[in-house]
Short mmCIF file of C-alpha atoms and ligand atoms in Angstrom, two decimals:
data_model
loop_
_atom_site.label_atom_id
_atom_site.label_comp_id
_atom_site.label_asym_id
_atom_site.label_seq_id
_atom_site.Cartn_x
_atom_site.Cartn_y
_atom_site.Cartn_z
CA UNK A 1 91.04 131.65 109.28
CA UNK A 2 93.90 133.07 111.38
CA UNK A 3 95.20 134.09 107.24
CA UNK A 4 92.10 135.99 107.31
CA UNK A 5 92.28 138.24 110.64
CA UNK A 6 95.69 139.30 109.46
CA UNK A 7 95.21 139.90 105.97
CA UNK A 8 91.68 142.65 108.34
CA UNK A 9 94.40 144.19 110.78
CA UNK A 10 96.82 144.59 107.85
CA UNK A 11 94.23 146.58 105.80
CA UNK A 12 92.66 147.95 109.18
CA UNK A 13 96.57 149.43 109.86
CA UNK A 14 97.01 151.13 106.18
CA UNK A 15 93.53 152.88 106.42
CA UNK A 16 95.14 154.56 110.24
CA UNK A 17 97.82 154.98 108.53
CA UNK A 18 96.70 156.84 105.32
CA UNK A 19 94.17 159.15 107.93
CA UNK A 20 97.39 159.84 109.48
CA UNK A 21 98.65 161.51 106.62
CA UNK A 22 102.20 158.66 106.36
CA UNK A 23 103.71 157.47 103.06
CA UNK A 24 102.86 153.93 102.56
CA UNK A 25 104.35 152.90 99.60
CA UNK A 26 107.50 151.57 100.84
CA UNK A 27 105.57 149.62 103.51
CA UNK A 28 103.13 148.08 100.30
CA UNK A 29 107.02 147.69 98.45
CA UNK A 30 108.38 145.31 101.87
CA UNK A 31 105.34 143.69 102.18
CA UNK A 32 104.95 142.62 98.41
CA UNK A 33 108.64 141.53 99.12
CA UNK A 34 107.78 139.44 101.70
CA UNK A 35 104.47 138.03 99.90
CA UNK A 36 106.64 136.98 97.29
CA UNK A 37 109.49 135.07 99.92
CA UNK A 38 106.54 133.25 101.29
CA UNK A 39 104.94 132.15 98.01
CA UNK A 40 108.34 131.07 96.62
CA UNK A 41 109.97 129.46 99.62
CA UNK A 42 106.90 128.10 101.60
CA UNK A 43 103.87 127.34 99.12
CA UNK A 44 105.40 126.48 96.25
CA UNK A 45 108.24 124.33 96.87
CA UNK A 46 108.36 123.95 100.92
CA UNK A 47 107.80 121.83 104.00
CA UNK A 48 103.94 122.26 102.97
CA UNK A 49 103.86 121.46 99.97
CA UNK A 50 100.79 119.54 99.10
CA UNK A 51 102.43 117.84 96.31
CA UNK A 52 102.43 114.88 98.18
CA UNK A 53 99.61 112.90 96.75
CA UNK A 54 99.16 110.10 98.61
CA UNK A 55 96.49 107.71 96.55
CA UNK A 56 93.88 108.45 98.86
CA UNK A 57 91.12 107.11 96.28
CA UNK A 58 92.68 104.11 96.23
CA UNK A 59 91.94 103.76 99.59
CA UNK A 60 88.48 103.41 98.97
CA UNK A 61 87.66 101.82 96.12
CA UNK A 62 90.91 99.16 95.81
CA UNK A 63 88.99 95.55 95.28
CA UNK A 64 91.51 92.84 93.94
CA UNK A 65 91.65 89.85 94.96
CA UNK A 66 94.10 87.34 95.45
CA UNK A 67 92.62 85.24 92.87
CA UNK A 68 93.26 88.20 89.87
CA UNK A 69 97.07 87.66 91.24
CA UNK A 70 98.88 84.65 88.90
CA UNK A 71 100.68 81.82 89.98
CA UNK A 72 102.69 83.46 93.54
CA UNK A 73 101.85 80.16 95.05
CA UNK A 74 104.63 80.80 97.95
CA UNK A 75 104.14 84.61 97.83
CA UNK A 76 100.56 84.52 98.62
CA UNK A 77 100.24 81.02 101.37
CA UNK A 78 103.41 83.50 102.94
CA UNK A 79 101.67 86.53 103.03
CA UNK A 80 98.14 84.82 103.99
CA UNK A 81 99.25 83.22 106.85
CA UNK A 82 100.50 86.81 107.70
CA UNK A 83 97.52 88.24 107.22
CA UNK A 84 95.36 85.80 109.39
CA UNK A 85 97.39 87.60 112.25
CA UNK A 86 95.20 91.10 110.80
CA UNK A 87 91.96 89.34 110.38
CA UNK A 88 91.88 87.97 113.56
CA UNK A 89 93.47 89.74 117.07
CA UNK A 90 90.93 88.20 118.91
CA UNK A 91 93.04 85.42 118.04
CA UNK A 92 96.28 86.85 118.34
CA UNK A 93 95.47 88.34 121.22
CA UNK A 94 94.54 85.52 123.71
CA UNK A 95 97.80 83.63 122.54
CA UNK A 96 99.54 86.79 123.74
CA UNK A 97 101.63 87.16 120.15
CA UNK A 98 102.62 90.93 119.48
CA UNK A 99 101.61 92.65 116.85
CA UNK A 100 102.47 91.95 112.82
CA UNK A 101 103.62 95.59 111.91
CA UNK A 102 105.15 95.44 108.78
CA UNK A 103 106.00 92.66 106.25
CA UNK A 104 108.77 93.10 103.09
CA UNK A 105 108.16 92.35 99.54
CA UNK A 106 111.16 91.28 97.89
CA UNK A 107 111.35 91.01 94.12
CA UNK A 108 112.35 92.28 90.90
CA UNK A 109 109.61 95.23 88.95
CA UNK A 110 106.37 94.15 87.40
CA UNK A 111 105.96 90.94 89.20
CA UNK A 112 103.20 91.91 91.29
CA UNK A 113 104.05 93.83 94.69
CA UNK A 114 101.49 96.28 94.78
CA UNK A 115 99.17 93.80 93.48
CA UNK A 116 99.64 91.65 96.61
CA UNK A 117 99.32 94.14 98.81
CA UNK A 118 95.65 95.48 96.87
CA UNK A 119 95.32 91.66 97.97
CA UNK A 120 95.90 91.71 101.54
CA UNK A 121 93.38 95.34 101.80
CA UNK A 122 91.16 93.86 100.56
CA UNK A 123 91.34 90.12 102.33
CA UNK A 124 91.86 92.02 105.53
CA UNK A 125 89.29 94.52 104.88
CA UNK A 126 91.64 97.54 105.64
CA UNK A 127 91.69 101.12 103.81
CA UNK A 128 94.65 101.01 101.56
CA UNK A 129 97.47 103.79 101.57
CA UNK A 130 100.35 103.56 98.80
CA UNK A 131 103.49 105.72 98.18
CA UNK A 132 106.53 105.45 96.71
CA UNK A 133 109.70 105.96 99.07
CA UNK A 134 111.12 108.49 96.38
CA UNK A 135 108.32 110.97 98.03
CA UNK A 136 109.50 110.70 100.92
CA UNK A 137 112.31 112.56 100.03
CA UNK A 138 112.75 115.89 99.41
CA UNK A 139 116.20 118.18 99.53
CA UNK A 140 114.27 120.16 102.22
CA UNK A 141 115.32 118.74 106.66
CA UNK A 142 112.61 117.48 107.90
CA UNK A 143 110.06 117.16 105.30
CA UNK A 144 110.75 113.03 104.61
CA UNK A 145 109.77 112.73 108.84
CA UNK A 146 107.06 114.91 108.26
CA UNK A 147 105.49 112.98 105.10
CA UNK A 148 105.80 109.76 107.39
CA UNK A 149 103.67 111.13 110.19
CA UNK A 150 101.54 112.52 108.14
CA UNK A 151 100.57 109.20 106.37
CA UNK A 152 100.49 107.37 109.27
CA UNK A 153 97.78 109.69 110.73
CA UNK A 154 96.26 109.91 107.02
CA UNK A 155 96.08 105.71 107.23
CA UNK A 156 94.29 106.28 110.86
CA UNK A 157 91.69 108.86 110.41
CA UNK A 158 91.51 107.31 106.82
CA UNK A 159 90.11 104.20 108.58
CA UNK A 160 88.05 105.76 111.34
CA UNK A 161 85.79 107.71 108.19
CA UNK A 162 85.13 104.47 106.27
CA UNK A 163 84.34 102.59 109.94
CA UNK A 164 87.55 99.62 109.07
CA UNK A 165 88.86 98.71 111.74
CA UNK A 166 92.83 98.73 109.83
CA UNK A 167 95.11 100.19 107.34
CA UNK A 168 97.53 99.07 104.99
CA UNK A 169 100.32 101.59 104.42
CA UNK A 170 102.17 100.00 101.06
CA UNK A 171 105.51 101.71 100.41
CA UNK A 172 106.72 100.67 97.17
CA UNK A 173 110.93 101.20 96.71
CA UNK A 174 111.11 101.50 100.26
CA UNK A 175 114.92 101.60 100.08
CA UNK A 176 115.15 104.79 98.85
CA UNK A 177 114.21 106.34 102.29
CA UNK A 178 114.54 103.55 104.44
CA UNK A 179 118.41 102.81 102.59
CA UNK A 180 122.02 102.62 105.58
CA UNK A 181 121.86 104.86 107.72
CA UNK A 182 125.04 107.40 107.10
CA UNK A 183 125.13 105.74 103.12
CA UNK A 184 123.65 109.49 101.69
CA UNK A 185 125.61 112.60 100.91
CA UNK A 186 122.08 114.42 102.60
CA UNK A 187 122.27 111.40 105.07
CA UNK A 188 121.02 113.93 107.90
CA UNK A 189 117.71 114.42 105.86
CA UNK A 190 117.98 110.61 105.03
CA UNK A 191 118.53 109.45 108.63
CA UNK A 192 115.83 111.33 109.69
CA UNK A 193 113.12 110.21 107.39
CA UNK A 194 114.01 106.10 108.36
CA UNK A 195 113.43 107.78 112.04
CA UNK A 196 110.30 108.67 111.88
CA UNK A 197 109.43 105.66 109.93
CA UNK A 198 111.24 103.56 112.96
CA UNK A 199 109.31 105.49 115.32
CA UNK A 200 106.04 105.16 113.71
CA UNK A 201 106.34 101.42 113.54
CA UNK A 202 107.49 101.00 117.37
CA UNK A 203 104.35 102.92 118.07
CA UNK A 204 101.92 100.28 116.60
CA UNK A 205 100.29 98.62 119.40
CA UNK A 206 97.28 95.99 119.22
CA UNK A 207 95.12 98.00 121.50
CA UNK A 208 95.27 100.82 119.48
CA UNK A 209 91.82 101.80 117.54
CA UNK A 210 93.16 101.25 114.21
CA UNK A 211 96.21 98.42 113.43
CA UNK A 212 97.99 99.58 111.13
CA UNK A 213 100.43 96.89 109.22
CA UNK A 214 103.17 98.13 106.36
CA UNK A 215 103.74 96.73 103.23
CA UNK A 216 107.12 97.35 101.88
CA UNK A 217 108.21 96.78 98.34
CA UNK A 218 111.97 96.83 97.12
CA UNK A 219 114.27 94.38 94.86
CA UNK A 220 117.05 95.61 96.90
CA UNK A 221 116.50 94.05 100.35
CA UNK A 222 120.59 94.78 100.64
CA UNK A 223 120.50 98.18 100.82
CA UNK A 224 117.51 98.23 103.76
CA UNK A 225 119.04 99.10 107.41
CA UNK A 226 119.60 96.60 109.66
CA UNK A 227 117.49 98.51 111.63
CA UNK A 228 114.03 97.88 110.09
CA UNK A 229 114.75 94.15 109.44
CA UNK A 230 115.03 93.74 113.12
CA UNK A 231 112.58 91.30 114.87
CA UNK A 232 109.41 93.65 116.00
CA UNK A 233 109.61 96.36 112.66
CA UNK A 234 109.45 94.13 109.02
CA UNK A 235 108.39 90.69 110.94
CA UNK A 236 108.09 88.84 107.50
CA UNK A 237 110.00 88.80 104.93
CA UNK A 238 107.98 87.36 101.56
CA UNK A 239 110.31 86.78 97.97
CA UNK A 240 108.48 87.57 95.25
CA UNK A 241 110.07 85.81 91.83
CA UNK A 242 109.50 86.13 88.40
CA UNK A 243 107.11 83.25 87.41
CA UNK A 244 108.27 80.02 86.13
CA UNK A 245 106.81 78.40 83.19
CA UNK A 246 103.62 76.89 84.89
CA UNK A 247 102.48 80.90 86.42
CA UNK A 248 103.24 82.39 82.67
CA UNK A 249 100.63 80.22 81.39
CA UNK A 250 98.02 80.66 84.62
CA UNK A 251 98.92 84.66 83.78
CA UNK A 252 98.37 84.73 80.87
CA UNK A 253 95.81 82.68 81.30
CA UNK A 254 93.99 85.58 83.43
CA UNK A 255 94.83 88.20 81.09
CA UNK A 256 93.41 86.82 77.50
CA UNK A 257 89.72 85.67 79.44
CA UNK A 258 88.44 88.56 78.18
CA UNK A 259 90.28 88.68 74.10
CA UNK A 260 88.91 86.22 71.39
CA UNK A 261 91.01 84.02 70.90
CA UNK A 262 91.82 82.45 67.02
CA UNK A 263 92.06 78.44 67.82
CA UNK A 264 95.73 78.46 66.59
CA UNK A 265 97.02 79.94 69.89
CA UNK A 266 98.90 78.22 71.93
CA UNK A 267 99.14 79.29 75.77
CA UNK A 268 101.62 76.96 76.88
CA UNK A 269 103.53 77.72 74.24
CA UNK A 270 103.38 81.34 74.66
CA UNK A 271 104.49 80.78 78.39
CA UNK A 272 107.54 78.74 76.50
CA UNK A 273 108.61 81.87 75.09
CA UNK A 274 108.93 84.08 77.86
CA UNK A 275 111.08 82.91 80.03
CA UNK A 276 112.48 85.95 81.80
CA UNK A 277 108.62 87.98 81.36
CA UNK A 278 107.17 89.15 84.67
CA UNK A 279 103.63 89.42 85.17
CA UNK A 280 103.60 92.81 84.12
CA UNK A 281 105.64 91.79 80.78
CA UNK A 282 102.45 89.22 80.17
CA UNK A 283 99.64 91.82 80.92
CA UNK A 284 101.54 94.25 78.35
CA UNK A 285 101.97 90.92 75.80
CA UNK A 286 98.40 89.95 76.07
CA UNK A 287 97.38 93.31 75.33
CA UNK A 288 99.80 93.97 72.42
CA UNK A 289 99.20 91.47 70.91
CA UNK A 290 94.86 92.47 70.97
CA UNK A 291 96.34 95.75 69.59
CA UNK A 292 98.08 93.93 66.88
CA UNK A 293 95.03 92.07 65.82
CA UNK A 294 92.45 94.97 65.85
CA UNK A 295 95.28 96.83 63.77
CA UNK A 296 94.63 93.73 60.39
CA UNK A 297 91.11 94.47 60.94
CA UNK A 298 90.98 90.15 62.66
CA UNK A 299 87.90 89.20 64.51
CA UNK A 300 90.47 86.75 67.21
CA UNK A 301 93.60 86.95 68.24
CA UNK A 302 95.75 84.17 66.70
CA UNK A 303 99.33 83.26 67.22
CA UNK A 304 101.54 85.20 64.75
CA UNK A 305 100.36 88.03 66.86
CA UNK A 306 101.25 86.84 69.93
CA UNK A 307 104.69 86.26 68.61
CA UNK A 308 105.36 89.87 66.95
CA UNK A 309 104.08 91.25 69.92
CA UNK A 310 106.20 88.80 71.92
CA UNK A 311 109.09 90.71 69.32
CA UNK A 312 107.85 94.28 70.79
CA UNK A 313 107.45 93.64 74.78
CA UNK A 314 111.13 92.51 74.54
CA UNK A 315 112.65 94.73 72.03
CA UNK A 316 110.36 97.90 71.68
CA UNK A 317 108.34 99.42 68.86
CA UNK A 318 109.11 98.86 64.66
CA UNK A 319 110.92 101.94 63.26
CA UNK A 320 110.33 102.74 60.31
CA UNK A 321 114.63 102.95 59.61
CA UNK A 322 114.87 100.94 56.27
CA UNK A 323 118.36 100.45 56.11
CA UNK A 324 120.32 100.21 51.86
CA UNK A 325 120.14 96.89 50.56
CA UNK A 326 123.38 96.10 51.26
CA UNK A 327 123.13 96.89 54.80
CA UNK A 328 120.22 94.47 55.12
CA UNK A 329 121.64 91.33 53.35
CA UNK A 330 124.80 91.82 56.05
CA UNK A 331 122.19 92.22 59.39
CA UNK A 332 120.65 89.18 57.28
CA UNK A 333 123.47 87.65 57.29
CA UNK A 334 124.80 88.21 60.52
CA UNK A 335 121.19 87.48 61.98
CA UNK A 336 121.30 83.74 60.36
CA UNK A 337 124.64 83.16 61.61
CA UNK A 338 122.97 83.71 65.23
CA UNK A 339 120.53 81.25 64.10
CA UNK A 340 122.27 78.17 62.39
CA UNK A 341 125.16 78.32 65.51
CA UNK A 342 122.01 78.41 67.89
CA UNK A 343 120.34 75.14 66.03
CA UNK A 344 123.56 73.39 65.60
CA UNK A 345 124.49 73.49 69.28
CA UNK A 346 120.89 73.40 70.43
CA UNK A 347 118.31 71.93 68.49
CA UNK A 348 114.61 73.27 69.01
CA UNK A 349 116.42 76.17 71.16
CA UNK A 350 115.63 79.57 67.76
CA UNK A 351 111.58 80.57 68.42
CA UNK A 352 111.71 84.08 65.76
CA UNK A 353 114.73 85.96 63.56
CA UNK A 354 113.79 88.57 61.74
CA UNK A 355 115.46 91.58 59.94
CA UNK A 356 112.86 94.22 61.46
CA UNK A 357 114.45 97.14 63.18
CA UNK A 358 112.77 97.15 66.57
CA UNK A 359 114.74 99.76 69.68
CA UNK A 360 118.53 99.80 69.14
CA UNK A 361 118.54 96.27 66.84
CA UNK A 362 118.74 96.47 63.32
CA UNK A 363 117.36 92.39 62.91
CA UNK A 364 117.58 89.40 66.02
CA UNK A 365 117.35 86.38 66.52
CA UNK A 366 114.77 84.71 69.52
CA UNK A 367 116.36 82.12 70.90
CA UNK A 368 113.70 80.34 73.78
CA UNK A 369 114.58 77.96 76.24
CA UNK A 370 112.86 74.65 76.00
CA UNK A 371 112.80 74.13 79.95
CA UNK A 372 112.88 77.44 82.51
CA UNK A 373 117.09 77.03 83.67
CA UNK A 374 118.28 78.43 86.79
CA UNK A 375 121.36 76.86 87.17
CA UNK A 376 124.08 77.67 83.43
CA UNK A 377 126.55 74.48 82.66
CA UNK A 378 129.61 75.59 81.45
CA UNK A 379 128.57 73.83 78.13
CA UNK A 380 125.47 75.98 77.66
CA UNK A 381 127.72 78.91 78.55
CA UNK A 382 130.09 78.48 75.74
CA UNK A 383 127.47 77.71 73.08
CA UNK A 384 126.27 80.67 74.38
CA UNK A 385 129.35 82.01 73.37
CA UNK A 386 129.40 80.49 69.99
CA UNK A 387 125.98 81.87 69.79
CA UNK A 388 126.93 85.97 70.21
CA UNK A 389 130.10 85.78 67.86
CA UNK A 390 128.09 83.16 64.61
CA UNK A 391 126.50 86.58 63.89
CA UNK A 392 129.89 88.76 62.96
CA UNK A 393 131.52 85.29 62.08
CA UNK A 394 129.29 85.20 59.24
CA UNK A 395 129.27 88.30 58.11
CA UNK A 396 133.21 87.99 57.23
CA UNK A 397 132.32 84.95 55.42
CA UNK A 398 130.19 86.35 53.22
CA UNK A 399 131.47 89.94 52.17
CA UNK A 400 135.41 89.59 53.74
CA UNK A 401 134.95 92.02 56.27
CA UNK A 402 133.36 92.88 59.95
CA UNK A 403 130.86 95.44 60.76
CA UNK A 404 129.90 98.00 64.30
CA UNK A 405 126.78 95.38 64.16
CA UNK A 406 128.80 93.18 66.14
CA UNK A 407 129.62 95.51 69.10
CA UNK A 408 127.10 94.55 71.62
CA UNK A 409 127.20 90.56 71.08
CA UNK A 410 130.63 90.82 71.63
CA UNK A 411 129.88 92.88 74.81
CA UNK A 412 128.26 89.54 75.85
CA UNK A 413 130.35 87.08 74.95
CA UNK A 414 132.67 89.13 77.41
CA UNK A 415 130.43 89.04 80.09
CA UNK A 416 129.54 85.27 79.75
CA UNK A 417 133.08 83.96 79.63
CA UNK A 418 134.11 86.34 82.74
CA UNK A 419 130.63 84.46 84.73
CA UNK A 420 132.38 81.24 83.62
CA UNK A 421 135.61 82.39 85.51
CA UNK A 422 134.50 83.53 88.45
CA UNK A 423 132.10 79.95 88.81
CA UNK A 424 135.54 77.92 87.81
CA UNK A 425 134.62 76.43 85.20
CA UNK A 426 138.20 78.62 82.67
CA UNK A 427 141.04 76.57 83.01
CA UNK A 428 142.32 78.81 85.94
CA UNK A 429 140.76 76.64 88.27
CA UNK A 430 138.49 78.51 91.23
CA UNK A 431 139.15 82.15 91.22
CA UNK A 432 138.08 85.30 93.07
CA UNK A 433 138.08 87.37 89.38
CA UNK A 434 138.96 90.52 91.10
CA UNK A 435 142.21 89.57 92.59
CA UNK A 436 143.22 88.29 89.67
CA UNK A 437 145.79 90.49 87.62
CA UNK A 438 145.13 92.34 84.70
CA UNK A 439 146.54 90.87 81.95
CA UNK A 440 146.29 87.05 83.66
CA UNK A 441 141.90 87.55 83.16
CA UNK A 442 142.18 88.98 79.67
CA UNK A 443 144.14 86.15 78.72
CA UNK A 444 141.62 84.16 79.94
CA UNK A 445 138.44 85.54 78.60
CA UNK A 446 140.81 85.50 75.45
CA UNK A 447 141.25 81.76 75.17
CA UNK A 448 137.93 81.09 75.79
CA UNK A 449 136.78 83.81 73.34
CA UNK A 450 138.61 82.59 70.30
CA UNK A 451 138.11 78.72 71.21
CA UNK A 452 134.45 79.88 70.34
CA UNK A 453 135.22 81.63 67.60
CA UNK A 454 136.91 78.95 65.64
CA UNK A 455 134.70 76.38 66.24
CA UNK A 456 131.92 78.78 64.76
CA UNK A 457 134.16 79.71 61.48
CA UNK A 458 134.58 76.59 60.66
CA UNK A 459 130.72 75.15 61.13
CA UNK A 460 129.38 78.15 59.54
CA UNK A 461 132.35 77.57 56.90
CA UNK A 462 131.01 74.06 55.81
CA UNK A 463 127.69 76.04 55.33
CA UNK A 464 128.56 79.11 53.67
CA UNK A 465 126.09 78.03 50.94
CA UNK A 466 123.01 77.59 53.33
CA UNK A 467 123.04 80.50 55.03
CA UNK A 468 123.23 82.79 51.67
CA UNK A 469 120.48 80.91 51.19
CA UNK A 470 118.59 81.55 54.14
CA UNK A 471 119.61 84.54 54.06
CA UNK A 472 117.96 85.33 50.76
CA UNK A 473 114.71 83.96 52.25
CA UNK A 474 114.85 86.22 55.27
CA UNK A 475 115.17 89.14 53.27
CA UNK A 476 112.01 87.93 51.62
CA UNK A 477 109.70 86.87 54.11
CA UNK A 478 111.72 89.67 56.74
CA UNK A 479 110.93 86.94 59.08
CA UNK A 480 111.19 83.78 59.69
CA UNK A 481 109.74 81.36 62.68
CA UNK A 482 112.01 78.71 64.23
CA UNK A 483 110.47 75.86 63.02
CA UNK A 484 110.62 77.37 59.09
CA UNK A 485 114.29 77.95 59.80
CA UNK A 486 114.24 73.53 60.88
CA UNK A 487 112.61 72.98 58.03
CA UNK A 488 114.70 75.07 55.54
CA UNK A 489 117.72 74.03 57.62
CA UNK A 490 116.97 70.52 56.70
CA UNK A 491 115.86 71.04 52.89
CA UNK A 492 119.21 72.64 52.17
CA UNK A 493 121.33 69.89 53.79
CA UNK A 494 123.06 71.41 57.09
CA UNK A 495 126.75 70.48 57.71
CA UNK A 496 126.69 69.88 61.39
P1 ADP B 501 105.63 95.29 91.42
O1 ADP B 501 104.29 95.87 92.83
O2 ADP B 501 106.04 94.17 91.54
O3 ADP B 501 106.29 96.84 90.33
P2 ADP B 501 102.27 95.38 90.13
O4 ADP B 501 101.90 94.70 91.34
O5 ADP B 501 102.60 96.52 90.10
O6 ADP B 501 104.70 94.96 90.57
O7 ADP B 501 102.40 94.79 88.76
C1 ADP B 501 102.07 95.08 87.51
C2 ADP B 501 100.87 95.08 86.67
O8 ADP B 501 101.31 93.94 86.32
C3 ADP B 501 100.04 94.41 87.48
O9 ADP B 501 98.88 96.17 87.29
C4 ADP B 501 99.13 93.15 86.77
O10 ADP B 501 98.81 93.90 85.08
C5 ADP B 501 100.55 92.80 85.99
N1 ADP B 501 101.48 91.70 86.86
C6 ADP B 501 101.68 91.33 87.76
N2 ADP B 501 102.56 90.09 88.65
C7 ADP B 501 101.38 89.81 88.46
C8 ADP B 501 100.27 88.50 88.18
N3 ADP B 501 101.18 87.57 88.85
N4 ADP B 501 99.76 88.16 87.95
C9 ADP B 501 98.84 88.97 87.21
N5 ADP B 501 98.95 90.17 86.80
C10 ADP B 501 99.74 90.54 87.26
#
């Protein structure tokens, strides 16, 4: 409205000036310049920027139930307990409990933090607003703080409009706006944004018409400013971990419920092969398996589709790149080297070995632990070093030389050796890796690696014929499953 009045007044002024015979061209030019500056600096980039789209549509349509979230029993239990404070405000008030203002979900990406926040909104019958920490931070001073104010006031107005008594604001990657004050280069802007968040959280009171609950999600709780974590702000910190084997089976069950499965599909086995997968990976796995089955024109999804989908989720899409024959043979020997040593050290540990190039790898061996492990022994870590070194060692035994293909393996092997030293499992005893003189650390790393390398070379040397045969087999088949590999190894007379 103000704009229209100003435009009308300006036009009237121009007509009056023309009437009096004044040359208005310089004036028009000046207005044009002013207009362009306003457009570029204020509308396009400035603080009034409307690109900050809080997901308004989600606020009403969000309907995620806790039952559609697999696993996460502890997180669900803790969250539900906390949410009961929002569901039963009268009981909370009667007991004189101060309102719960914030819940922090801490865990790796894809574990279901956003899902939990949405389910919390459904459970408490609240409107739901979501934003990511990075959306608050702009290079313009004051923008972040303004956006924090905006999201809180939007939550209140949206709840009132939808006749809800509570609103849940979900901020993903909250460490971006809630990082320790003074730790950023443009710290004034970051600090202002965080201060505004603290002000808004302190402003949440039980007697207001709309109760607001802030749910933050992060993988880096250690980066958050202490002020955010003090009692009265994020009162509950809920860990949201990667799912264990049982939880993985449950999540897979959720995502295959609407898909036609063949009889050979064993969810338990798939759960065993997917150690380290998040809920998001598992959802993608079920989806990719269905896509592969459809591509092949199958009516049902079989175990082999799942097996290939696991490779795809871990390593990426198959590449069309076809190395020349001699290189293919080297890749096969390299992978068989890994697989054979893995089976000797830890029978039953290989789930697949392939020469299909995916992502950055020209081929790979997939190991799957029999049980989820959270602690590793010295023997296990040494064994992993041996498996990593076995690729290049096999190449050397068969072709007499190594290739650049082992660079990644060596890096991982050295990392594990460093872990052995850091955990007091090397001959140095308990030491601080950071304070070890460089040459001493280097010598100890080398000692650990050489020890395993000698062992691997001896074992592979004794099984040279077996490696050649298995590599030929792999070249012909492109992929060998763990069970077939074990059978072939037995038939070919493995020397363990
Ligand atoms: P985060 O917020 O922790 O990064 P999300 O909640 O956005 O993870 O999860 C991404 C996707 O992964 C979800 O949309 C869902 O499909 C799937 N997902 C993750 N965890 C679970 C789980 N525990 N149960 C079911 N699905 C899950």
